[in-house]
Tab-separated table of C-alpha atoms and ligand atoms in Angstrom:
chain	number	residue	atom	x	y	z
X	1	UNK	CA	-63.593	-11.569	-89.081
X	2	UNK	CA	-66.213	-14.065	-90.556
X	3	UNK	CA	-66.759	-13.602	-94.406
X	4	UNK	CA	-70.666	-12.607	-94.192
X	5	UNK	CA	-71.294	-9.675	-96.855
X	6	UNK	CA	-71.031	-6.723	-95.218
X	7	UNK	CA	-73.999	-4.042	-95.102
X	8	UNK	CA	-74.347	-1.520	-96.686
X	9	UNK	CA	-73.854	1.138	-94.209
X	10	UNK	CA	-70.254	-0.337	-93.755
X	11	UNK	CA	-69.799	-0.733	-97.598
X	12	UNK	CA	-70.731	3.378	-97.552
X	13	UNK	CA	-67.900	4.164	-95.246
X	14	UNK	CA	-65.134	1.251	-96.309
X	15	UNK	CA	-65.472	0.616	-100.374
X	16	UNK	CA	-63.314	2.623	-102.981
X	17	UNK	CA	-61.077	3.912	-99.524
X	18	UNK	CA	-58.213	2.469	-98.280
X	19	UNK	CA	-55.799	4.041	-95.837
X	20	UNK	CA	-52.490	5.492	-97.731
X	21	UNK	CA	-49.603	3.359	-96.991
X	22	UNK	CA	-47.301	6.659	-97.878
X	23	UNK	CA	-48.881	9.050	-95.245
X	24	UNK	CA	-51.459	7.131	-93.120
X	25	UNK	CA	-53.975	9.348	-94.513
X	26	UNK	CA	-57.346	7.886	-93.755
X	27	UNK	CA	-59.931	10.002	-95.911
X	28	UNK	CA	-58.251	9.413	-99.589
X	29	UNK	CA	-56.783	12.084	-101.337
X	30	UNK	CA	-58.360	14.508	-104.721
X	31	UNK	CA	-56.628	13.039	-107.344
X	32	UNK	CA	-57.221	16.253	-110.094
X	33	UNK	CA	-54.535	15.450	-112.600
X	34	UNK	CA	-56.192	14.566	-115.661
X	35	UNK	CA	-53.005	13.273	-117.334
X	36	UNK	CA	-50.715	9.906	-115.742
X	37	UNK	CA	-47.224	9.175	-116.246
X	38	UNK	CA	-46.912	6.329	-119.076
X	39	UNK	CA	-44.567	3.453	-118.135
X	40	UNK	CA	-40.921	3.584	-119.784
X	41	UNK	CA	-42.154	0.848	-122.270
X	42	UNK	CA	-45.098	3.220	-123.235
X	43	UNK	CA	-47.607	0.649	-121.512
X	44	UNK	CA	-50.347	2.552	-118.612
X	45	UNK	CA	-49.413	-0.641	-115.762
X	46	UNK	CA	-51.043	2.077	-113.134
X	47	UNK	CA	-54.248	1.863	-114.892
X	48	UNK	CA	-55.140	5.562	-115.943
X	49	UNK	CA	-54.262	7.344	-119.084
X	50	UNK	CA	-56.499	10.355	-119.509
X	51	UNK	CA	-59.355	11.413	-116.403
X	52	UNK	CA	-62.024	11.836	-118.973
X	53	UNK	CA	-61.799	7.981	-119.277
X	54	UNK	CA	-61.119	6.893	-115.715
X	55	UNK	CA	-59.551	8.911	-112.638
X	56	UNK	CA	-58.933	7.082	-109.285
X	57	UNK	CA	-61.214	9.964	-107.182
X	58	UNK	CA	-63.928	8.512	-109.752
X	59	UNK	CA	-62.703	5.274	-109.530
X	60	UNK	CA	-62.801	5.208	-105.614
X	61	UNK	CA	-66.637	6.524	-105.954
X	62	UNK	CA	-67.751	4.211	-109.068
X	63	UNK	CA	-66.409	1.375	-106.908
X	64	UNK	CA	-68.467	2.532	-103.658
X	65	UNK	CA	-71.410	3.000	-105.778
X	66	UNK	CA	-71.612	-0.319	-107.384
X	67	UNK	CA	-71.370	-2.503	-103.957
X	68	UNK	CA	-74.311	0.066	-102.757
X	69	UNK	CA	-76.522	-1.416	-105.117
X	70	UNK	CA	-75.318	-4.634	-105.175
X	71	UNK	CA	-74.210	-4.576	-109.308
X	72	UNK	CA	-71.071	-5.295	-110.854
X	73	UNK	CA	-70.119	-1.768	-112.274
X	74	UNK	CA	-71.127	1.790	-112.012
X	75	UNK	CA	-70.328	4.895	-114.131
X	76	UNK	CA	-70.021	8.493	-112.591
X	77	UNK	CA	-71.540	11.601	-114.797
X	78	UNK	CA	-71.965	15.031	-114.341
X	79	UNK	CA	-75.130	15.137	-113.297
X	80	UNK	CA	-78.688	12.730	-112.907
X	81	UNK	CA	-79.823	14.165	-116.321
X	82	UNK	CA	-76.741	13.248	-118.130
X	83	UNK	CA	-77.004	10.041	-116.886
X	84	UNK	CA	-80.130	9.676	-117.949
X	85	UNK	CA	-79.158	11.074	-121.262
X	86	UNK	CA	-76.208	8.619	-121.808
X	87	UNK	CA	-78.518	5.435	-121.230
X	88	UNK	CA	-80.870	6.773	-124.347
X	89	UNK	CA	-78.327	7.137	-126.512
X	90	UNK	CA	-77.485	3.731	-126.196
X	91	UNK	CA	-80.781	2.758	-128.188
X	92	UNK	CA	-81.236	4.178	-131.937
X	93	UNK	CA	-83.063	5.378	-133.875
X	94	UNK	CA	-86.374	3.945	-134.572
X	95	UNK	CA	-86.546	1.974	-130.930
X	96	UNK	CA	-89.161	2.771	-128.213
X	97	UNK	CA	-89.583	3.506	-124.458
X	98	UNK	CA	-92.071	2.925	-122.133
X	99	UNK	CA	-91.516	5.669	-119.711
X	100	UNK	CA	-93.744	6.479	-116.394
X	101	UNK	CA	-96.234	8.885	-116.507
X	102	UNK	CA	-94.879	11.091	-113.697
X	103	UNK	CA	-91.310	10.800	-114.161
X	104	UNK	CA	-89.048	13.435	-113.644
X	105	UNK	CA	-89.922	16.134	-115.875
X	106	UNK	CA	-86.716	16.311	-117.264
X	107	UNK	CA	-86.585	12.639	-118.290
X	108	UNK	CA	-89.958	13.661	-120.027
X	109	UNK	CA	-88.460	16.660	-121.147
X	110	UNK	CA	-85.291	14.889	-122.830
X	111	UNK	CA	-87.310	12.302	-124.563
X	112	UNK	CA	-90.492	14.824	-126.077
X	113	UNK	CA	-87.810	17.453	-126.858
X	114	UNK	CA	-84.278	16.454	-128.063
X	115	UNK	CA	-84.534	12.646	-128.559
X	116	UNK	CA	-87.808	12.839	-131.064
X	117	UNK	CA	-84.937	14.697	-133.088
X	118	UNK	CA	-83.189	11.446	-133.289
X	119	UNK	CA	-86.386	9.083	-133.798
X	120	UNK	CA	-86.116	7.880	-130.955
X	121	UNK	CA	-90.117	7.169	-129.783
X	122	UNK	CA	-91.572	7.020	-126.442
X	123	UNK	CA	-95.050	6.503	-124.595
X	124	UNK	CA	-95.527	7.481	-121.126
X	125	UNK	CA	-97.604	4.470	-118.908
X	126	UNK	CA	-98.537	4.378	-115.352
X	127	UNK	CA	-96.165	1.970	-114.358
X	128	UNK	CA	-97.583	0.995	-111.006
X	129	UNK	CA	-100.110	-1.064	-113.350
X	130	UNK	CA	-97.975	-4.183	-114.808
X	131	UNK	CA	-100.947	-4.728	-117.432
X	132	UNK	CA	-101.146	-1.305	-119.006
X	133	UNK	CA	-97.260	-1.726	-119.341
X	134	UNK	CA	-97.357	-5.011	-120.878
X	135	UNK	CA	-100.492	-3.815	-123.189
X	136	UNK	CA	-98.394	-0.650	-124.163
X	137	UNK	CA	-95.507	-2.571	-125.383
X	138	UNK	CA	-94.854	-2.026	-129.052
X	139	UNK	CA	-92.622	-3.944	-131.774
X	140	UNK	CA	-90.061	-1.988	-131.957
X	141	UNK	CA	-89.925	-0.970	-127.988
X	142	UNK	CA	-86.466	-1.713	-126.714
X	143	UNK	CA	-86.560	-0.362	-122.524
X	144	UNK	CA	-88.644	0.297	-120.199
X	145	UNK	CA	-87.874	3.207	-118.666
X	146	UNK	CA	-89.351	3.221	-114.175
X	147	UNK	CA	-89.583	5.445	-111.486
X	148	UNK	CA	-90.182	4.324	-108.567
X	149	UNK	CA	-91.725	5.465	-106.532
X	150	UNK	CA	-92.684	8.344	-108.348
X	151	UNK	CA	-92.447	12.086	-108.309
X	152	UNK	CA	-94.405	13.639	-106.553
X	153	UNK	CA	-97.048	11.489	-106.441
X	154	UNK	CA	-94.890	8.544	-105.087
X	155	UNK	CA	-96.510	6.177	-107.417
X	156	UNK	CA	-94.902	2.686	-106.320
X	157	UNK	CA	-94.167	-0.073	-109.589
X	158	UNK	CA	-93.896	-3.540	-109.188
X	159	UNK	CA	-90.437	-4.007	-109.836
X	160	UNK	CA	-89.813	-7.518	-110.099
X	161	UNK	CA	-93.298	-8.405	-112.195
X	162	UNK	CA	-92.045	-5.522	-114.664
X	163	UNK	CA	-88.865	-7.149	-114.887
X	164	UNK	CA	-90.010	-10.620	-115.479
X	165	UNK	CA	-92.255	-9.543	-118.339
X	166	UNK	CA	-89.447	-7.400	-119.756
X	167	UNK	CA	-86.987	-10.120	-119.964
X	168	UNK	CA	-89.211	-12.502	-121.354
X	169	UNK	CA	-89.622	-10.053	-124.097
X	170	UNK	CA	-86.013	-9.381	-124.389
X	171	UNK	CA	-86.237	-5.330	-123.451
X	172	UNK	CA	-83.973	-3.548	-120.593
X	173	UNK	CA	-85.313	-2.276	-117.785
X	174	UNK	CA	-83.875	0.795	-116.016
X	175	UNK	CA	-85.016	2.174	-112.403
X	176	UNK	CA	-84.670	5.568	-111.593
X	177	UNK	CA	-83.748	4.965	-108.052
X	178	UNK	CA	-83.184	8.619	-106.706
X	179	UNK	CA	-86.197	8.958	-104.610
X	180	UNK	CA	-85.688	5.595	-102.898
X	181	UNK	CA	-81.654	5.477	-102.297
X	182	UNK	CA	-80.265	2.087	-102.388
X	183	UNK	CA	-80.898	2.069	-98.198
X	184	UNK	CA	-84.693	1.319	-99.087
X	185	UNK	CA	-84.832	-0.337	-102.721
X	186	UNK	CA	-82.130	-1.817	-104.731
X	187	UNK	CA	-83.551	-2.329	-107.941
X	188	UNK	CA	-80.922	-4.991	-109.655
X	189	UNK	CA	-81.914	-7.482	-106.793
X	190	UNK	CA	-85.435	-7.533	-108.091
X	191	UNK	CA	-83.741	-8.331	-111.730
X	192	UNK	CA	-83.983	-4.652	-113.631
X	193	UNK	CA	-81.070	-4.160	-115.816
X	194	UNK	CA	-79.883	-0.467	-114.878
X	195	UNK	CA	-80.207	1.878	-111.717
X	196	UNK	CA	-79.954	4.953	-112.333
X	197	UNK	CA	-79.763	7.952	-109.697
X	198	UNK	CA	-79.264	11.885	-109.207
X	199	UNK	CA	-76.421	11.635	-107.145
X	200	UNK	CA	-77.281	15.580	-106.506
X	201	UNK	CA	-80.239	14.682	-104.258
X	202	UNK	CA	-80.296	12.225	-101.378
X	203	UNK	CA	-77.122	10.346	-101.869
X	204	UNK	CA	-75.005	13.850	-102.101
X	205	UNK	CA	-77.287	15.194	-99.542
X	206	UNK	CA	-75.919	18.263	-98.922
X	207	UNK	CA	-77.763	20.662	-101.964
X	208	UNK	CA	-73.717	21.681	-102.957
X	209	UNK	CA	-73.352	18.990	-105.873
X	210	UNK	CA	-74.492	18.134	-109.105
X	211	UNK	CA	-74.001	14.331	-110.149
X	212	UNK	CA	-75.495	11.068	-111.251
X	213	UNK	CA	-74.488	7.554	-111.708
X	214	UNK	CA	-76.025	4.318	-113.650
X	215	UNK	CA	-75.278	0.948	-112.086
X	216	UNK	CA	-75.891	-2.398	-113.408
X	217	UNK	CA	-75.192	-5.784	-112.593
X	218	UNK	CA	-72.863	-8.428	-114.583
X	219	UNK	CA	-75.793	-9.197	-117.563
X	220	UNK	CA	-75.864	-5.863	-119.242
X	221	UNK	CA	-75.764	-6.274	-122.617
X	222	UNK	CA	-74.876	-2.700	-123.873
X	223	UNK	CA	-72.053	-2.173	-121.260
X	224	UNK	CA	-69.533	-1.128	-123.329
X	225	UNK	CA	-71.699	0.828	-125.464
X	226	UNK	CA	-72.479	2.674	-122.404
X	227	UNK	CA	-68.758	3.049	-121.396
X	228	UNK	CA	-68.051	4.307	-124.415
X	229	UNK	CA	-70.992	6.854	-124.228
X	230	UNK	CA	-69.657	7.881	-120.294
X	231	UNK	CA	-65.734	8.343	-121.527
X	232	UNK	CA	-65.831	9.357	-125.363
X	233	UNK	CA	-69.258	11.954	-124.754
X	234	UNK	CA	-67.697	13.071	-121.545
X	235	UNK	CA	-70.051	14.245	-119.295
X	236	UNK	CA	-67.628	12.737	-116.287
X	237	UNK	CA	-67.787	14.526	-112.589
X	238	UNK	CA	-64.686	16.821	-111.611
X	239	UNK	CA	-63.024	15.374	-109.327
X	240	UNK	CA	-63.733	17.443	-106.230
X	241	UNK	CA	-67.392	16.024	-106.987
X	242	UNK	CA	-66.468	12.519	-106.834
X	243	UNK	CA	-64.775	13.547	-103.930
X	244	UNK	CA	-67.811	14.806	-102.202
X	245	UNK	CA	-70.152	12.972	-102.878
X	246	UNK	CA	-67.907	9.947	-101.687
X	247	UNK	CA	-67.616	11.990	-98.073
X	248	UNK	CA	-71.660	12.192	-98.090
X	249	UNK	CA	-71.821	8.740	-99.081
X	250	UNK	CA	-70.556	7.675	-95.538
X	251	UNK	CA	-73.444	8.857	-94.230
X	252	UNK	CA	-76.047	7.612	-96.641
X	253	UNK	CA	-77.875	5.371	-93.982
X	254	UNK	CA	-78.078	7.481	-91.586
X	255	UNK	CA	-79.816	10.561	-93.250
X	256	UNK	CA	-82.358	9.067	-95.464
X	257	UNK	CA	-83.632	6.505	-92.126
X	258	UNK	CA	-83.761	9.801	-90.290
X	259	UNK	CA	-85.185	11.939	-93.172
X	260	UNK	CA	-87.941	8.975	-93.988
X	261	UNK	CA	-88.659	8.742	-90.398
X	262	UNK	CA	-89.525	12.260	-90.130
X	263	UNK	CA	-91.539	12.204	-93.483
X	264	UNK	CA	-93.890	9.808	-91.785
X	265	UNK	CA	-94.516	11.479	-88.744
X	266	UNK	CA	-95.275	14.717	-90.677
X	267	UNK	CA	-97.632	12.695	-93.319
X	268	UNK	CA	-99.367	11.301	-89.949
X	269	UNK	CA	-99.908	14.963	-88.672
X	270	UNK	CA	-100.879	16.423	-92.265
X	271	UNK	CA	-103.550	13.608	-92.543
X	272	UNK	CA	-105.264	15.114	-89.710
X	273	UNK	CA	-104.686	18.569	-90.664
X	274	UNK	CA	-107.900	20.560	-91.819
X	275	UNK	CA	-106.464	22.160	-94.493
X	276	UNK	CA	-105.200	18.867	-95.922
X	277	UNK	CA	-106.891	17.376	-98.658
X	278	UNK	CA	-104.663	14.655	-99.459
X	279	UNK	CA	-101.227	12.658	-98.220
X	280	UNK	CA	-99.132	11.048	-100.845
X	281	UNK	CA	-96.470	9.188	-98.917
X	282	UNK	CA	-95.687	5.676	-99.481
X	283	UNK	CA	-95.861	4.835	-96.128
X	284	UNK	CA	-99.052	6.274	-95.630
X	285	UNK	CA	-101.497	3.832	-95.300
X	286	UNK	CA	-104.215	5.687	-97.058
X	287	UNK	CA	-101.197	6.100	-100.277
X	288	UNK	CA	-102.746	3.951	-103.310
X	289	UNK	CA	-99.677	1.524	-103.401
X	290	UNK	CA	-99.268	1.310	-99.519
X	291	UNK	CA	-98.867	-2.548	-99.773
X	292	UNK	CA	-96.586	-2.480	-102.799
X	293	UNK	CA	-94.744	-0.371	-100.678
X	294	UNK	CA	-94.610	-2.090	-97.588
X	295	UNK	CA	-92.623	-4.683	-99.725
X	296	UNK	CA	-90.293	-2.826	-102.038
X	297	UNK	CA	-89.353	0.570	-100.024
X	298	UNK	CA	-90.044	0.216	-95.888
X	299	UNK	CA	-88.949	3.074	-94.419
X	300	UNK	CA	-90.163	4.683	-97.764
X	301	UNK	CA	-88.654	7.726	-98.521
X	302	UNK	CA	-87.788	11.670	-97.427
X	303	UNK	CA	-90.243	13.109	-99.433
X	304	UNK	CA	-93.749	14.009	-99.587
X	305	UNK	CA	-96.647	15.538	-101.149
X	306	UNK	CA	-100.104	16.647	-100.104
X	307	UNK	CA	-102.792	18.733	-101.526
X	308	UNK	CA	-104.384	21.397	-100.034
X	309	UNK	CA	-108.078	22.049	-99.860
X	310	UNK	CA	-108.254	24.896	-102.328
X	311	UNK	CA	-106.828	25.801	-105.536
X	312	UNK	CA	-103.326	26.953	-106.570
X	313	UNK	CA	-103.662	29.927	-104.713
X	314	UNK	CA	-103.871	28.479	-101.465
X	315	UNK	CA	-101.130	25.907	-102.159
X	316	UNK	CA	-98.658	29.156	-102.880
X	317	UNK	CA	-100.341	31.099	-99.883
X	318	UNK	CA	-99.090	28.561	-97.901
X	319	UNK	CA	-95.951	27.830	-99.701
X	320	UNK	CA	-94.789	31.548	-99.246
X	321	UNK	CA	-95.584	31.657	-95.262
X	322	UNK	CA	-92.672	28.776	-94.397
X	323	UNK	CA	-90.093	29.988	-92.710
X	324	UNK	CA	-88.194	27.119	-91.790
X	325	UNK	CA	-88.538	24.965	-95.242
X	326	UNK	CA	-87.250	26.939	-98.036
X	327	UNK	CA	-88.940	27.596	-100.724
X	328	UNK	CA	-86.803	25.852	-103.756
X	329	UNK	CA	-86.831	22.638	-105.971
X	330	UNK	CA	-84.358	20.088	-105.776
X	331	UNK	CA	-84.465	17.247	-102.495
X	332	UNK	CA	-82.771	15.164	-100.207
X	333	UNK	CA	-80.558	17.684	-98.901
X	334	UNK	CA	-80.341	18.138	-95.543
X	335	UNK	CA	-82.226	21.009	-94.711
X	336	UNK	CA	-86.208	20.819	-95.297
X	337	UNK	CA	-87.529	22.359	-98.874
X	338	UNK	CA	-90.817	23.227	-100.034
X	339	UNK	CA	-92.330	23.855	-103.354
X	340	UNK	CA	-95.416	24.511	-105.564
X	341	UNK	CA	-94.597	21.581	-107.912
X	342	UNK	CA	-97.071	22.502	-110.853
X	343	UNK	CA	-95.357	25.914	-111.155
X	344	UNK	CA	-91.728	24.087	-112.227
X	345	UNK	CA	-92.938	20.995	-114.022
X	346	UNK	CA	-94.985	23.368	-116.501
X	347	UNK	CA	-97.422	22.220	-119.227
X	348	UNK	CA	-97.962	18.524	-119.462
X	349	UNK	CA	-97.570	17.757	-116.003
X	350	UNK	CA	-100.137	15.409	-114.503
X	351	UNK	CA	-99.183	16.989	-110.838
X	352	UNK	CA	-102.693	18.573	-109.243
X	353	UNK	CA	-102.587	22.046	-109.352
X	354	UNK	CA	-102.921	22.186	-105.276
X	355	UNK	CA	-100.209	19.924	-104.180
X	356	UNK	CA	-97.670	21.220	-102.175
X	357	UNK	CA	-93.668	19.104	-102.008
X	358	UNK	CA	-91.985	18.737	-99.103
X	359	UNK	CA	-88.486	17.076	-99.200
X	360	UNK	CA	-87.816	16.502	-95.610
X	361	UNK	CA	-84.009	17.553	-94.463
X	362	UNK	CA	-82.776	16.369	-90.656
X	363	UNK	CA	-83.916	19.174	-88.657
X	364	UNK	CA	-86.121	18.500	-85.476
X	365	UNK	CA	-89.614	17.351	-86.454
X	366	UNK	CA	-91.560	18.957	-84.111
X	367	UNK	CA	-89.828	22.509	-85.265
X	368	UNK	CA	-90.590	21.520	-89.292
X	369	UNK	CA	-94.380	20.594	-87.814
X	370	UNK	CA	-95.006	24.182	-86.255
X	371	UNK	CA	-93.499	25.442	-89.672
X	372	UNK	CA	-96.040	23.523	-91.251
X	373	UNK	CA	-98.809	24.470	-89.045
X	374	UNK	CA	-98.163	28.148	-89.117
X	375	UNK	CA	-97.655	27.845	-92.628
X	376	UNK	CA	-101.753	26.283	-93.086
X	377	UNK	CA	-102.703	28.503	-90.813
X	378	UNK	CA	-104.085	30.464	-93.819
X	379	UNK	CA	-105.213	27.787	-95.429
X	380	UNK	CA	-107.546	26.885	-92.797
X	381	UNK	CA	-108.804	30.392	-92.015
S	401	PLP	C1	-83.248	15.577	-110.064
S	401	PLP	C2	-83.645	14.330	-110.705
S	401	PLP	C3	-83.084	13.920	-111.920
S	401	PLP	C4	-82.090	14.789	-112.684
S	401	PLP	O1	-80.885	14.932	-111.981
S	401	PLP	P1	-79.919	16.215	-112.081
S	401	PLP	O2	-78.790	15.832	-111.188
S	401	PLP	O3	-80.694	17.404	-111.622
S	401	PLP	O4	-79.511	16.357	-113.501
S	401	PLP	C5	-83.471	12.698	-112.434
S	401	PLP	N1	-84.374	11.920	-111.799
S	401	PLP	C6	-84.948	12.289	-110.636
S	401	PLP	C7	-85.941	11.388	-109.989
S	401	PLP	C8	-84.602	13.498	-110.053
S	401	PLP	O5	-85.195	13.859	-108.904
């Protein structure tokens, strides 16, 4: 075989597995022991001591993780927000982040509510617009916190502008990269300092785990600060999670293609829809940051928003008549979700009071279209 990088899609399947020489076994084992055997001179030549530091089921993932988004290490947690939470503590008191203005509401959430205990300062910026970043930057900020695109209103930053300014500056950059999956956007290539992802939506895929992950490539500064944060805080994956989420990995490229796919045909038939007010899809041509898009994300991404003509009411009218999308927050799973976003993200939230999420699973789209349809029925009427 020639030595041309592999893609992706065969990195998804082949790295962190190898077949076991003792059994044959192709799909690698659950490795659940938290303790290892030392060595009869007391040394660890195996490589694991304790699974709260390092375990090979999260060893085999972290590995398969890292080569997805093309950086030199990644680090498992628990979950997206404790991910998230782990790369804050890294900075200290007194520092400041530029967040985006729509980010996850529990990114907002951890920095207004439990990291202003630790003076730790933040100012939330429309990050699609490189100027009001660079005009929000303060003397003591330290990272600037992306996502991209955003949630729900797919807001799409310049990542490689925002990166250029940051480094010239000397701040880290982190991308929340959970919307996009590295199968549309790799952030590291475009020379941000830190991905980080909810491994519980599109790469797990299958709405039965809870994980996250933060990769970064061979420059990162704070590293082993962040090491230290991942194995002496704890919040590390079970094993069984690693586990599964390595399974869904495998078929990472083939899901989110399909699930974007369908997003755009459905964001084609809402345009046209009656009842629609407005489409935010990246891929939508009429989407504020279409071009930015067509660069950073083709394909763009399973999910979508749109508002309704009418108020609230007639966003949950419509939200309740689904049948086929459940109502329920969360995405990238494989069946089809729907939700009233302005009910969950609560006070604060910039999302319009009529806009209606879908996260788009892999049924048929012509069957999630005449859910959709009978759905605005009452919209329309
Ligand atoms: C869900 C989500 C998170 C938080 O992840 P959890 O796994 O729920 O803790 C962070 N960022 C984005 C963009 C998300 O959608």
């Amino acid at each position: 075989m020639s030595h041309a990088p592999l893609h992706p899609d065969t990195l998804a399947i082949h790295q962190g597995r190898s077949v076991d020489p003792a059994t044959g076994a192709i799909t690698p084992p659950i490795h659940t022991s938290t303790t290892f055997q030392r060595d009869a001179d007391g040394e660890y030549r195996r490589g694991h001591v304790y699974s709260r530091q390092s375990n090979p089921t999260r060893q085999s993932l972290e590995s398969c993780l890292a080569a997805l988004e093309g950086g030199s290490e990644a680090l498992a947690f628990a979950s997206g927000s404790a991910a998230t939470m782990s790369v804050l503590q890294c900075l200290k008191p007194g520092d400041h982040v530029l967040v985006t203005d729509d980010a996850y509401h529990g990114t907002r959430h951890q920095l207004e509510q439990l990291f202003t205990r630790w003076q730790l300062n933040h100012s939330r910026v429309n990050s699609c617009d490189a100027a009001a970043v660079e005009a929000a930057i303060q003397d003591n900020t330290r990272m600037i916190w992306i996502e991209s695109p955003s949630n729900p209103l797919q807001g799409v930053s310049d990542l490689a502008e925002l990166s250029r300014m940051a480094k010239s500056r000397g701040l880290i950059t982190v991308c929340d990269n959970t919307l996009a999956t590295p199968v549309f956007q790799q952030p590291l290539k475009h020379g941000i300092d830190l991905v980080v992802h909810s491994t519980t939506k599109f790469l797990g895929g299958h709405s039965d785990l809870l994980g996250g992950a933060v990769i970064h490539g061979r420059d990162f500064s704070l590293a082993e600060v962040l090491r230290d944060i991942q194995t002496a805080g704890g919040a590390v994956p079970s094993p069984f999670d690693c586990w599964l989420l390595l399974r869904s990995l495998s078929s990472l490229g083939v899901r989110v293609r399909a699930q974007a796919a369908s997003a755009v045909t459905l964001s084609e038939r809402l345009a046209e829809h009656p009842a629609v007010e407005q489409v935010f899809h990246p891929m939508h041509p009429g989407h504020r940051d279409h071009e930015r898009a067509k660069h950073y994300l083709p394909g763009g991404s399973g999910l979508l928003s749109f508002t309704v003509n009418g108020d609230s009411d007639k966003a949950l009218a419509v939200v309740s008549r689904t049948e086929l999308f459940t109502r329920g927050t969360s995405l990238g799973g494989v069946e089809s979700l729907i939700e009233h976003r302005a009910s969950i993200e609560g006070p604060g939230s910039h999302t319009p009071d009529n806009l209606i999420r879908l996260s788009i699973g892999l049924e048929q789209v012509n069957d999630l279209w005449r859910d959709l349809e009978q759905a605005l029925s009452i919209a329309s009427s």
